[in-house]
XYZ file of C-alpha atoms in Angstrom:
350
model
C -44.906 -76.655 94.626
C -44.829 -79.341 92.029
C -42.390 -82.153 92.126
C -39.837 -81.963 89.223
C -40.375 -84.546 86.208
C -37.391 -86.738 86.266
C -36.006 -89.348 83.987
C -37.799 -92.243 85.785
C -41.226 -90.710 85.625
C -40.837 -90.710 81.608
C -39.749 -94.435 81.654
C -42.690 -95.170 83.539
C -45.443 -93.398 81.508
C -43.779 -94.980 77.967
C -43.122 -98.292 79.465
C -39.388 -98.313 78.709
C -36.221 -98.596 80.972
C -34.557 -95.527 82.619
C -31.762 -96.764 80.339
C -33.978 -96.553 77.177
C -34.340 -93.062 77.714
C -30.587 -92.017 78.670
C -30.678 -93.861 74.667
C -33.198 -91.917 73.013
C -31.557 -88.742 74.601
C -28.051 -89.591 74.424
C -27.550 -92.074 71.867
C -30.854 -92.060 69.764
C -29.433 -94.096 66.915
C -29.384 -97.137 69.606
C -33.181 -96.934 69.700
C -35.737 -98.149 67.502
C -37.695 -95.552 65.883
C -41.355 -96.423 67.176
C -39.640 -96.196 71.051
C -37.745 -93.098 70.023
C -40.960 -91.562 68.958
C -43.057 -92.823 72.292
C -40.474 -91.752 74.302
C -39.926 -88.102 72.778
C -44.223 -88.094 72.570
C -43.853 -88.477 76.693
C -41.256 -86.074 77.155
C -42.635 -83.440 75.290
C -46.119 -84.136 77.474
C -44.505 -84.262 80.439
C -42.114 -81.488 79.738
C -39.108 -83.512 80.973
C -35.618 -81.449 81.240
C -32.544 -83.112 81.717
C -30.448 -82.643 84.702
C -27.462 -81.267 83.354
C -25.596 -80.896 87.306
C -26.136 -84.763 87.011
C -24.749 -85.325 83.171
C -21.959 -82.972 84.706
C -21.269 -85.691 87.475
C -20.851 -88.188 85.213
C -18.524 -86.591 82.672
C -16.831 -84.696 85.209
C -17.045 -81.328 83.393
C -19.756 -79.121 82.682
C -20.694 -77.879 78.554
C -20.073 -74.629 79.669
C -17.160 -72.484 79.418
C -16.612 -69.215 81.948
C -15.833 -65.799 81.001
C -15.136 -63.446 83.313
C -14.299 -59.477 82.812
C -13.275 -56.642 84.185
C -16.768 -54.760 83.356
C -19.346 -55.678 81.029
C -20.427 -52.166 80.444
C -17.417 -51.567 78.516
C -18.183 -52.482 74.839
C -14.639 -53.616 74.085
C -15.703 -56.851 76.784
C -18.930 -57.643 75.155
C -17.228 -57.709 71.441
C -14.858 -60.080 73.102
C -17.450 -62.299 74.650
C -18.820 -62.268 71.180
C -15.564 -63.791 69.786
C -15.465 -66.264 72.598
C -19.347 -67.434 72.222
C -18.702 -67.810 68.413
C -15.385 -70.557 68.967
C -17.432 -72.074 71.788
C -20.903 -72.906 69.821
C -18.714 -74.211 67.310
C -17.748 -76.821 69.422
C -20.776 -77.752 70.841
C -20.330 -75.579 74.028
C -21.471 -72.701 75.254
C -20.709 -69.436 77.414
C -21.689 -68.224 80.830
C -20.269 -64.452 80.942
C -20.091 -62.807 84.327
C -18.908 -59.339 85.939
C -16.226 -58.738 88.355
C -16.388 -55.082 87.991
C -12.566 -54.534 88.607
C -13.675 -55.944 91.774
C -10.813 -58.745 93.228
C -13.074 -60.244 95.910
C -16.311 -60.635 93.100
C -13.400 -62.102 90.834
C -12.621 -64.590 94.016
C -16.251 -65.139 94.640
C -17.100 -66.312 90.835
C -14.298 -68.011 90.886
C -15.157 -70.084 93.814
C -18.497 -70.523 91.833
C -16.600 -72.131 88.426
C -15.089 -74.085 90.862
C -18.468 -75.584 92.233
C -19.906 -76.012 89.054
C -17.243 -77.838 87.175
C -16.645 -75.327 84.626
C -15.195 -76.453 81.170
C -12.801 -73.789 81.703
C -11.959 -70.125 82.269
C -11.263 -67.335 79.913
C -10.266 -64.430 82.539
C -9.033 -61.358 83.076
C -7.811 -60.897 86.153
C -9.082 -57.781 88.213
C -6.471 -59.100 90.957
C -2.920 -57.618 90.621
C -1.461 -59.828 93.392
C -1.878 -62.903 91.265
C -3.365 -64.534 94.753
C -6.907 -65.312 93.042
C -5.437 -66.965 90.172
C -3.043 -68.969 92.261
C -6.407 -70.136 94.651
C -8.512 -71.050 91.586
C -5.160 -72.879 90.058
C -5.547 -75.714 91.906
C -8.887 -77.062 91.145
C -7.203 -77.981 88.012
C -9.522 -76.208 86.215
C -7.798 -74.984 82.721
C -8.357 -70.918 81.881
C -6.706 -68.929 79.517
C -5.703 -65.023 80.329
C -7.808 -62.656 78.096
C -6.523 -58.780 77.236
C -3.424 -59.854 80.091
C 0.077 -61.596 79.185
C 0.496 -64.743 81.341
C 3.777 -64.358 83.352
C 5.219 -67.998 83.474
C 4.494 -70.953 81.348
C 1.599 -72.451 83.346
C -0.914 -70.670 81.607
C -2.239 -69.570 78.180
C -2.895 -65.896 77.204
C -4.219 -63.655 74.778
C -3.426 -59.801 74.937
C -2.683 -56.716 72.584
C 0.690 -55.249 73.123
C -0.200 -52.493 75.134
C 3.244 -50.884 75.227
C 3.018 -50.585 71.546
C -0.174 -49.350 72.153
C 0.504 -46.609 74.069
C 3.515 -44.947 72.202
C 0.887 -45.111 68.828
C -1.077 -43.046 70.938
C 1.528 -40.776 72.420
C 3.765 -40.514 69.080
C 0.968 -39.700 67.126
C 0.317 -36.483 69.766
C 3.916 -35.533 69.793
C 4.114 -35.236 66.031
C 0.965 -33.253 66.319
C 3.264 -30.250 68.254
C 1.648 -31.461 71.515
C 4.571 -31.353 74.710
C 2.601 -31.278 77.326
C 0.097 -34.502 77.950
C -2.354 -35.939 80.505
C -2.774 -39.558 80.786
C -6.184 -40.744 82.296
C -4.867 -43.605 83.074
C -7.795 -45.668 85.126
C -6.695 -47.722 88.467
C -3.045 -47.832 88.741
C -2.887 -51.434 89.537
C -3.923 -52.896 86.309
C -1.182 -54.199 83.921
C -2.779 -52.958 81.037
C -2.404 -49.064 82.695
C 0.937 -49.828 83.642
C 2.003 -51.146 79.653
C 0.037 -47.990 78.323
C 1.802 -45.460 80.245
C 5.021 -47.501 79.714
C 4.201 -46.856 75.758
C 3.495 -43.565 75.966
C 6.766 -42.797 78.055
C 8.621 -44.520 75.013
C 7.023 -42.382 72.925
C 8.359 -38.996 74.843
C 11.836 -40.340 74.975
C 12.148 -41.285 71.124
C 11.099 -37.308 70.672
C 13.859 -36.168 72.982
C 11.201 -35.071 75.712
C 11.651 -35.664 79.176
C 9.045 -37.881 81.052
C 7.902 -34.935 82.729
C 6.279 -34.226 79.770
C 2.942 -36.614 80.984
C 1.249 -36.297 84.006
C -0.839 -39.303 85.267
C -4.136 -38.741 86.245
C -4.908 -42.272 88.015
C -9.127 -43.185 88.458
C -10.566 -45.433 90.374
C -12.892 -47.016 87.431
C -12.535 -47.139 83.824
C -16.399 -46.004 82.779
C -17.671 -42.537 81.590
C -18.174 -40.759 84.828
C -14.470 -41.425 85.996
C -13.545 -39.777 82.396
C -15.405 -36.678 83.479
C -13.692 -36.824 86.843
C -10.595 -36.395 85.520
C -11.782 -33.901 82.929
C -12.878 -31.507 85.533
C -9.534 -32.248 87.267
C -7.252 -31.422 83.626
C -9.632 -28.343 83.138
C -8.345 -27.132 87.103
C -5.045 -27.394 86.715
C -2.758 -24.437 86.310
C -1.022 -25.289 83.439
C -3.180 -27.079 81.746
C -1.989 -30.010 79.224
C -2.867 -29.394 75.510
C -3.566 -33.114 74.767
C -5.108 -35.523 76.485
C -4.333 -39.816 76.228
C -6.730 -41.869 77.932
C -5.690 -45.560 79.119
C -10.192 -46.579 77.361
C -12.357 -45.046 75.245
C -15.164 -44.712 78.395
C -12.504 -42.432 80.189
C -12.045 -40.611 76.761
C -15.375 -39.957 76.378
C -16.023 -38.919 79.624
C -13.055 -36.354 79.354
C -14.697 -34.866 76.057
C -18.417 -34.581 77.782
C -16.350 -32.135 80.556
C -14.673 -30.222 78.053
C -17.769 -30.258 75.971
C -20.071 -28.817 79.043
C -17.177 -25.931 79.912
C -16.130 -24.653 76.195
C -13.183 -26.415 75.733
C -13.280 -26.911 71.870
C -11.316 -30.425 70.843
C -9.120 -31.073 68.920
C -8.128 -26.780 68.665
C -7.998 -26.086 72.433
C -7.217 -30.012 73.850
C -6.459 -32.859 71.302
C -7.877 -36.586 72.732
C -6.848 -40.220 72.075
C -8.615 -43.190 73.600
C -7.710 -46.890 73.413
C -10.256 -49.843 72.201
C -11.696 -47.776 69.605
C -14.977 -49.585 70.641
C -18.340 -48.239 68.431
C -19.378 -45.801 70.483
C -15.849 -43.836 69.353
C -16.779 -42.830 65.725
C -20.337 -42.013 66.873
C -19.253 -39.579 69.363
C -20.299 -35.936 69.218
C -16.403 -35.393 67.929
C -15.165 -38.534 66.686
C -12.793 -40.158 68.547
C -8.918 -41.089 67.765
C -8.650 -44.487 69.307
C -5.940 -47.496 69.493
C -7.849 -49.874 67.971
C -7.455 -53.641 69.896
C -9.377 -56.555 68.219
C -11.212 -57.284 70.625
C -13.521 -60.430 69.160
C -10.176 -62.339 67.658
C -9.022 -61.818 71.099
C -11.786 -63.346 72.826
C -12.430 -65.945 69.773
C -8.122 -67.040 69.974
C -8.278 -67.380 73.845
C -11.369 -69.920 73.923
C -9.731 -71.951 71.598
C -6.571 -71.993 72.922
C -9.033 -73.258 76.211
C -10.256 -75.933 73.570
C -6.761 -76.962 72.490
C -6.045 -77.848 76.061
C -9.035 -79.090 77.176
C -9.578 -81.304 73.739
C -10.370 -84.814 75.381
C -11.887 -83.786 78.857
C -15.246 -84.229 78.365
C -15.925 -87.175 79.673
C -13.043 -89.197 78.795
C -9.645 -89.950 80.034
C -7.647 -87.002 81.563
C -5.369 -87.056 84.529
C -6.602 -87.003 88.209
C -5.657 -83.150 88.333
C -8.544 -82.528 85.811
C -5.847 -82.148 82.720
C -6.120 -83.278 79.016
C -4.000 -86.855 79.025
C -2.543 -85.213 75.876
C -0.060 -82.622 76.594
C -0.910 -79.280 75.820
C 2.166 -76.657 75.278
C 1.219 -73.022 76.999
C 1.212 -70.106 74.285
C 0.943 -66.284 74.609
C -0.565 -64.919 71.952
C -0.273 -60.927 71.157
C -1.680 -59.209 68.576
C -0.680 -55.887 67.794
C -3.051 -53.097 68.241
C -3.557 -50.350 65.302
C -3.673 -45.999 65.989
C -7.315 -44.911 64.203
C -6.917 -41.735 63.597
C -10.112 -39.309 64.199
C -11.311 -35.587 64.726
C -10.194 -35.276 67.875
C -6.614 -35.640 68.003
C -6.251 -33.484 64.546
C -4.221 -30.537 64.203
C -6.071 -27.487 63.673
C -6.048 -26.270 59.899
């Protein structure tokens, strides 16, 4: 196995200083341009990489900035890693995305892992309910914001959609369609986000006059396709079956209109359907899909840089011992208010 070309072999083969080429790299305008051009000439030749675990010793924080979501599969998390990578690369930094997969030990274990590698910061959504992993990875002193999730006290940043609101748009919009009796799909019961939804929706009844009877819960385990057609089988055994159907994402949607799809059930005229993200995949489906729409990439672009705000200063300059900007940096939690798209499926029948 070949030995790994280091900073000292390309001082030796241009005949410079190991500080001549921390220059050229670094601080190129310090170095004459016939030894900038040697230098480069070598590193290119050699194929020279810089160590960027050792730049990250020295300036005490890494370029890159951690996002972590519930599941990547869901489209609404990749359009808000998009608005996250976009505020990053515009200041010079870029992001490492990873997968907890609703998982709260895999959320402990990456977090662990920012830990290690010095992280810039953390844009996260917590898959943990107790709080407990937040409150481990809080004292490395590492700064993260809260993404799609309202931060509780004032230690934190956050950026979330008001779900509540969210889910009596939903709900409202089925009530006014003549519907009285509901399912909610609501995904693992745990989650905040389930819990504001349902909350909404429950708003919604009672504004109507209709008692919360009117929605039965229909908790999964996951919030992907296949847990959608879970519960659709379940809604299409029932006895009295529900004439409208509100589903806490647009994966459990769709999975809920592939199992009425496969056993007859016509939608909107036999079961109306509302999702929540109205991510693409929503208008494209074989019945277009109503869908509370939640901007998802001014959510993810807002929450890195609120993480820039606070961590303006830390790279490699003074901060205090606890890893903080020296500046202080006032907590905000941001919500933006989600919008009802209204689609095929949730239409009353002409």
């Amino acid at each position: 196995m070949e030995r790994m070309v280091g900073i000292k072999d390309v001082a030796k083969h241009a005949g410079v200083s190991v500080g001549t080429v921390s220059n050229v790299i670094n601080r190129p305008d310090m170095v004459s341009e016939e030894t900038r051009h040697r230098v480069l000439a070598v590193i290119d030749r050699l194929g020279y990489v810089r160590s960027e675990s050792a730049r990250q010793l020295r300036a005490g924080r890494s370029r890159i900035m951690a996002l972590l979501v519930l599941d990547m599969g869901n489209p609404f998390f990749v359009d808000v890693a998009r608005g996250a990578e976009r505020a990053a690369r515009e200041a010079g930094l870029r992001v490492m995305v990873c997968n907890s997969g609703q998982s709260p030990s895999e959320e402990a274990e990456y977090l662990a892992l920012f830990a290690e590698q010095r992280v810039h910061g953390v844009l996260l959504t917590p898959a943990d309910a107790t709080g407990r992993n937040i409150e481990a990875f809080r004292r490395h002193g590492i700064p993260f914001v809260l993404v799609d999730r309202v931060a509780e006290g004032a230690t934190e940043c956050s950026v979330s959609v008001d779900d509540v609101m969210g889910g009596a748009l939903a709900v409202r919009h089925l009530v006014d369609a003549g519907h009285r009796a509901i399912a909610y799909v609501s995904g693992p019961p745990g989650l905040n986000q389930v819990k504001d939804r349902r909350e909404g929706a429950l708003q919604a009844l009672a504004e109507a006059g209709l008692d919360a009877s009117a929605l039965r819960e229909l908790p999964t385990e996951r919030l992907d396709v296949a847990a959608g057609r879970d519960a659709g089988a379940r809604i299409l055994g029932l006895a009295e079956r529900p004439t409208a159907v509100f589903c806490a994402n647009d994966l459990l949607a769709l999975g809920v209109l592939q199992a009425m799809y496969a056993a007859g059930v016509r939608v909107p005229e036999d079961v109306a359907i509302v999702g929540y993200d109205d991510i693409e995949f929503a208008a494209a489906a074989v019945v277009p899909l109503t869908s509370v729409r939640q901007p998802a990439v001014t959510m993810g672009a807002m929450a890195a840089e609120l993480l820039l705000e606070e961590t303006a200063g830390t790279t490699g300059t003074a901060a205090t011992a606890e890893g903080q900007p020296a500046d202080a940096h006032e907590h905000r939690r941001v919500v933006l208010v989600p919008e009802l798209v209204v689609r095929r499926s949730s239409l009353p029948p002409r």
